[in-house]
CSV table of C-alpha atoms and ligand atoms in Angstrom, one decimal:
chain,number,residue,atom,x,y,z
A,25,UNK,CA,0.1,0.0,-0.2
A,26,UNK,CA,1.6,3.7,-0.9
A,27,UNK,CA,1.6,6.1,1.8
A,28,UNK,CA,0.7,9.6,0.3
A,29,UNK,CA,2.9,12.1,1.7
A,30,UNK,CA,1.8,15.7,1.6
A,31,UNK,CA,4.6,18.2,2.7
A,32,UNK,CA,4.0,21.7,4.3
A,33,UNK,CA,7.3,24.2,3.2
A,34,UNK,CA,7.3,28.1,3.5
A,35,UNK,CA,11.0,28.4,2.2
A,36,UNK,CA,13.4,27.1,-0.1
A,37,UNK,CA,12.3,23.1,0.1
A,38,UNK,CA,15.6,21.4,0.0
A,39,UNK,CA,14.6,18.8,2.6
A,40,UNK,CA,11.7,18.4,0.4
A,41,UNK,CA,13.7,17.9,-2.6
A,42,UNK,CA,15.9,15.2,-0.2
A,43,UNK,CA,12.7,13.6,-0.1
A,44,UNK,CA,11.4,14.0,-3.7
A,45,UNK,CA,15.2,12.3,-4.8
A,46,UNK,CA,15.0,9.5,-2.5
A,47,UNK,CA,11.5,8.3,-3.2
A,48,UNK,CA,12.3,8.6,-6.7
A,49,UNK,CA,15.9,6.5,-6.3
A,50,UNK,CA,13.8,4.1,-4.9
A,51,UNK,CA,15.2,4.2,-1.0
A,52,UNK,CA,11.8,5.2,0.0
A,53,UNK,CA,9.4,2.4,-1.6
A,54,UNK,CA,5.6,2.5,-1.1
A,55,UNK,CA,5.2,6.6,-0.7
A,56,UNK,CA,4.5,9.4,-3.1
A,57,UNK,CA,4.4,12.8,-2.3
A,58,UNK,CA,0.5,13.9,-3.0
A,59,UNK,CA,1.0,17.4,-2.8
A,60,UNK,CA,2.9,20.2,-1.5
A,61,UNK,CA,1.3,23.0,0.5
A,62,UNK,CA,3.1,26.7,1.1
A,63,UNK,CA,1.7,29.4,3.3
A,64,UNK,CA,4.9,31.9,1.2
A,65,UNK,CA,3.8,32.4,-2.1
A,66,UNK,CA,6.9,32.7,-3.7
A,67,UNK,CA,8.7,29.6,-1.6
A,68,UNK,CA,11.0,27.9,-4.2
A,69,UNK,CA,9.6,25.0,-2.5
A,70,UNK,CA,6.8,25.0,-4.8
A,71,UNK,CA,8.9,25.2,-8.0
A,72,UNK,CA,10.8,22.1,-6.8
A,73,UNK,CA,7.5,20.0,-6.6
A,74,UNK,CA,6.4,21.4,-10.1
A,75,UNK,CA,9.5,20.4,-11.4
A,76,UNK,CA,9.0,16.9,-10.4
A,77,UNK,CA,4.9,17.0,-11.3
A,78,UNK,CA,3.9,16.9,-7.8
A,79,UNK,CA,0.2,19.5,-7.1
A,80,UNK,CA,1.9,22.4,-5.4
A,81,UNK,CA,-0.3,25.1,-3.8
A,82,UNK,CA,0.2,28.3,-1.9
A,83,UNK,CA,-2.4,28.8,0.7
A,84,UNK,CA,-2.8,32.4,2.1
A,85,UNK,CA,-3.0,32.4,5.8
A,86,UNK,CA,-3.9,36.6,5.6
A,87,UNK,CA,-6.9,35.0,3.5
A,88,UNK,CA,-8.5,34.0,6.4
A,89,UNK,CA,-10.3,35.5,9.5
A,90,UNK,CA,-8.2,33.1,11.8
A,91,UNK,CA,-5.9,30.5,12.4
A,92,UNK,CA,-8.5,28.1,12.8
A,93,UNK,CA,-10.3,28.9,9.3
A,94,UNK,CA,-6.6,29.0,7.6
A,95,UNK,CA,-6.2,25.2,9.1
A,96,UNK,CA,-9.3,24.2,8.0
A,97,UNK,CA,-8.3,24.8,4.4
A,98,UNK,CA,-5.4,23.0,5.2
A,99,UNK,CA,-7.3,20.2,6.4
A,100,UNK,CA,-9.6,19.9,3.6
A,101,UNK,CA,-6.9,19.7,1.4
A,102,UNK,CA,-4.8,16.8,3.1
A,103,UNK,CA,-8.4,15.3,2.8
A,104,UNK,CA,-8.9,15.6,-0.8
A,105,UNK,CA,-5.2,14.2,-1.4
A,106,UNK,CA,-5.5,11.0,1.1
A,107,UNK,CA,-3.0,12.1,3.3
A,108,UNK,CA,-1.5,9.3,5.3
A,109,UNK,CA,1.6,11.7,6.6
A,110,UNK,CA,2.5,15.2,6.8
A,111,UNK,CA,5.9,16.5,6.7
A,112,UNK,CA,7.0,19.8,8.0
A,113,UNK,CA,9.8,20.7,5.7
A,114,UNK,CA,10.8,24.2,6.3
A,115,UNK,CA,7.5,25.3,7.6
A,116,UNK,CA,7.4,28.2,9.6
A,117,UNK,CA,4.2,27.8,12.0
A,118,UNK,CA,3.1,26.2,14.3
A,119,UNK,CA,0.5,23.5,13.5
A,120,UNK,CA,-2.8,24.0,15.5
A,121,UNK,CA,-4.9,21.8,17.5
A,122,UNK,CA,-7.1,20.7,14.8
A,123,UNK,CA,-4.7,19.4,12.7
A,124,UNK,CA,-2.5,17.9,15.4
A,125,UNK,CA,-6.1,16.1,16.3
A,126,UNK,CA,-6.6,14.8,13.0
A,127,UNK,CA,-3.2,13.0,12.3
A,128,UNK,CA,-1.9,12.2,15.7
A,129,UNK,CA,1.7,10.7,15.4
A,130,UNK,CA,1.2,11.1,11.4
A,131,UNK,CA,3.1,14.6,11.6
A,132,UNK,CA,6.6,14.6,11.2
A,133,UNK,CA,9.1,17.7,11.8
A,134,UNK,CA,12.9,18.4,10.8
A,135,UNK,CA,14.5,20.7,13.2
A,136,UNK,CA,18.4,21.8,12.6
A,137,UNK,CA,19.5,21.3,16.5
A,138,UNK,CA,19.7,18.5,18.9
A,139,UNK,CA,16.1,18.7,20.9
A,140,UNK,CA,15.3,19.5,23.2
A,141,UNK,CA,18.1,22.0,23.2
A,142,UNK,CA,17.6,25.0,20.7
A,143,UNK,CA,13.8,24.9,20.0
A,144,UNK,CA,12.2,27.4,17.8
A,145,UNK,CA,13.8,29.8,15.2
A,146,UNK,CA,17.5,29.7,14.2
A,147,UNK,CA,18.5,26.7,16.3
A,148,UNK,CA,21.8,26.5,14.5
A,149,UNK,CA,22.6,30.2,15.4
A,150,UNK,CA,21.4,29.5,19.1
A,151,UNK,CA,23.6,26.5,19.1
A,152,UNK,CA,26.6,28.2,17.9
A,153,UNK,CA,26.3,31.5,19.9
A,154,UNK,CA,26.2,29.1,22.8
A,155,UNK,CA,29.4,27.8,22.6
A,156,UNK,CA,28.4,23.9,22.1
A,157,UNK,CA,30.9,21.7,20.2
A,158,UNK,CA,28.3,19.3,19.0
A,159,UNK,CA,24.9,20.4,16.9
A,160,UNK,CA,22.7,18.5,14.7
A,161,UNK,CA,19.5,17.8,13.6
A,162,UNK,CA,16.4,15.8,14.5
A,163,UNK,CA,13.3,14.8,13.6
A,164,UNK,CA,10.2,14.3,15.6
A,165,UNK,CA,6.8,13.7,15.5
A,166,UNK,CA,4.7,16.8,15.9
A,167,UNK,CA,2.9,17.6,19.2
A,168,UNK,CA,1.2,20.5,20.4
A,169,UNK,CA,4.3,21.9,21.9
A,170,UNK,CA,7.0,23.8,19.4
A,171,UNK,CA,9.4,20.9,18.8
A,172,UNK,CA,8.7,19.0,22.0
A,173,UNK,CA,7.3,16.2,20.0
A,174,UNK,CA,9.0,12.2,20.5
A,175,UNK,CA,12.0,12.2,18.6
A,176,UNK,CA,12.9,9.5,15.9
A,177,UNK,CA,16.1,10.2,15.0
A,178,UNK,CA,19.0,12.4,15.5
A,179,UNK,CA,22.3,13.2,14.0
A,180,UNK,CA,25.4,15.0,15.5
A,181,UNK,CA,28.1,17.2,13.6
A,182,UNK,CA,31.0,18.4,15.3
A,183,UNK,CA,31.2,22.2,15.4
A,184,UNK,CA,34.7,23.0,14.4
A,185,UNK,CA,37.6,26.1,15.3
A,186,UNK,CA,36.6,28.1,12.3
A,187,UNK,CA,33.2,27.6,12.1
A,188,UNK,CA,30.4,30.8,11.6
A,189,UNK,CA,26.9,29.9,12.2
A,190,UNK,CA,26.7,29.8,8.2
A,191,UNK,CA,29.2,27.2,8.1
A,192,UNK,CA,27.6,25.2,11.0
A,193,UNK,CA,24.2,25.4,9.2
A,194,UNK,CA,25.2,24.0,6.4
A,195,UNK,CA,27.4,21.0,7.9
A,196,UNK,CA,23.9,20.6,9.9
A,197,UNK,CA,21.9,20.6,6.7
A,198,UNK,CA,23.6,17.9,4.7
A,199,UNK,CA,22.9,15.7,8.2
A,200,UNK,CA,19.2,16.7,7.5
A,201,UNK,CA,18.8,15.8,3.9
A,202,UNK,CA,19.8,12.1,5.0
A,203,UNK,CA,17.7,12.0,8.4
A,204,UNK,CA,14.7,12.8,6.9
A,205,UNK,CA,14.6,10.6,4.4
A,206,UNK,CA,15.4,7.6,6.7
A,207,UNK,CA,12.7,8.7,9.3
A,208,UNK,CA,9.9,8.6,6.2
A,209,UNK,CA,11.4,5.4,5.3
A,210,UNK,CA,10.9,3.9,8.5
A,211,UNK,CA,7.4,5.7,8.9
A,212,UNK,CA,6.4,4.2,5.6
A,213,UNK,CA,7.2,0.7,6.5
A,214,UNK,CA,5.6,0.9,9.8
A,215,UNK,CA,8.9,0.3,12.0
A,216,UNK,CA,7.7,3.5,14.3
A,217,UNK,CA,6.0,2.9,17.6
A,218,UNK,CA,5.0,5.7,20.1
A,219,UNK,CA,5.4,5.1,23.4
A,220,UNK,CA,4.4,7.8,25.5
A,221,UNK,CA,7.2,10.2,24.2
A,222,UNK,CA,9.7,7.2,23.1
A,223,UNK,CA,9.4,6.2,20.1
A,224,UNK,CA,10.2,2.7,19.4
A,225,UNK,CA,12.0,1.6,16.4
A,226,UNK,CA,10.2,-2.0,15.8
B,303,GRF,C1,16.1,23.4,7.6
B,303,GRF,O1,16.8,24.0,8.4
B,303,GRF,C2,14.8,22.7,8.5
B,303,GRF,O2,15.3,22.2,9.9
B,303,GRF,C3,14.6,24.0,9.4
B,303,GRF,O3,14.4,24.9,8.5
B,303,GRF,C4,15.3,24.6,7.3
B,303,GRF,C5,14.4,24.4,6.0
B,303,GRF,O4,15.2,24.6,4.9
B,303,GRF,N1,12.8,23.3,9.8
B,303,GRF,P1,14.5,23.7,3.7
B,303,GRF,O5,13.5,24.7,3.6
B,303,GRF,O6,14.5,22.5,3.6
B,303,GRF,O7,15.8,24.0,2.3
């Protein structure tokens, strides 16, 4: 059975690209990205999706009365495309209760720091400024908190002597592009079981 994936994005879409590429190469099997939704009109991620024949839509948050109405529109789309897995790949909004309630343990986010440290925006910069010697990225299920959901996979990278926040971010991004497809593969193969806040790999 194929898992239909919808990806939510806001920007350049390099993580989206890594999942597209890993589906096309056959690393991830029995999955298809059916739809990409952006809350930013000129997000390059939309173009990346269209380049691969994937429907890509901009949903304008400012066109709705409130967050709930905006998310109801997203929910409608998720339903239309029979979504089995939602990926947040550089989606810069907090997903609300409505969507989370409708897709329990079926929403996955990638964060550019080793959670639970450095939640929120600019995780790489936060870690760099703090002076950590190791950082990395985290793939996790999404719950109602900000970057607090059960952790699926993490990858570490060293912070090197001559690093800037940008060189560190680039090193982390390389790992993001590996770990997100790996998590998607595990999910699609039914190998992730959530027990409380622990994700067991079966
Ligand atoms: C990535 O660093 C991701 O971890 C964070 O936002 C960035 C998105 O990059 N959530 P891209 O749009 O996937 O290139």
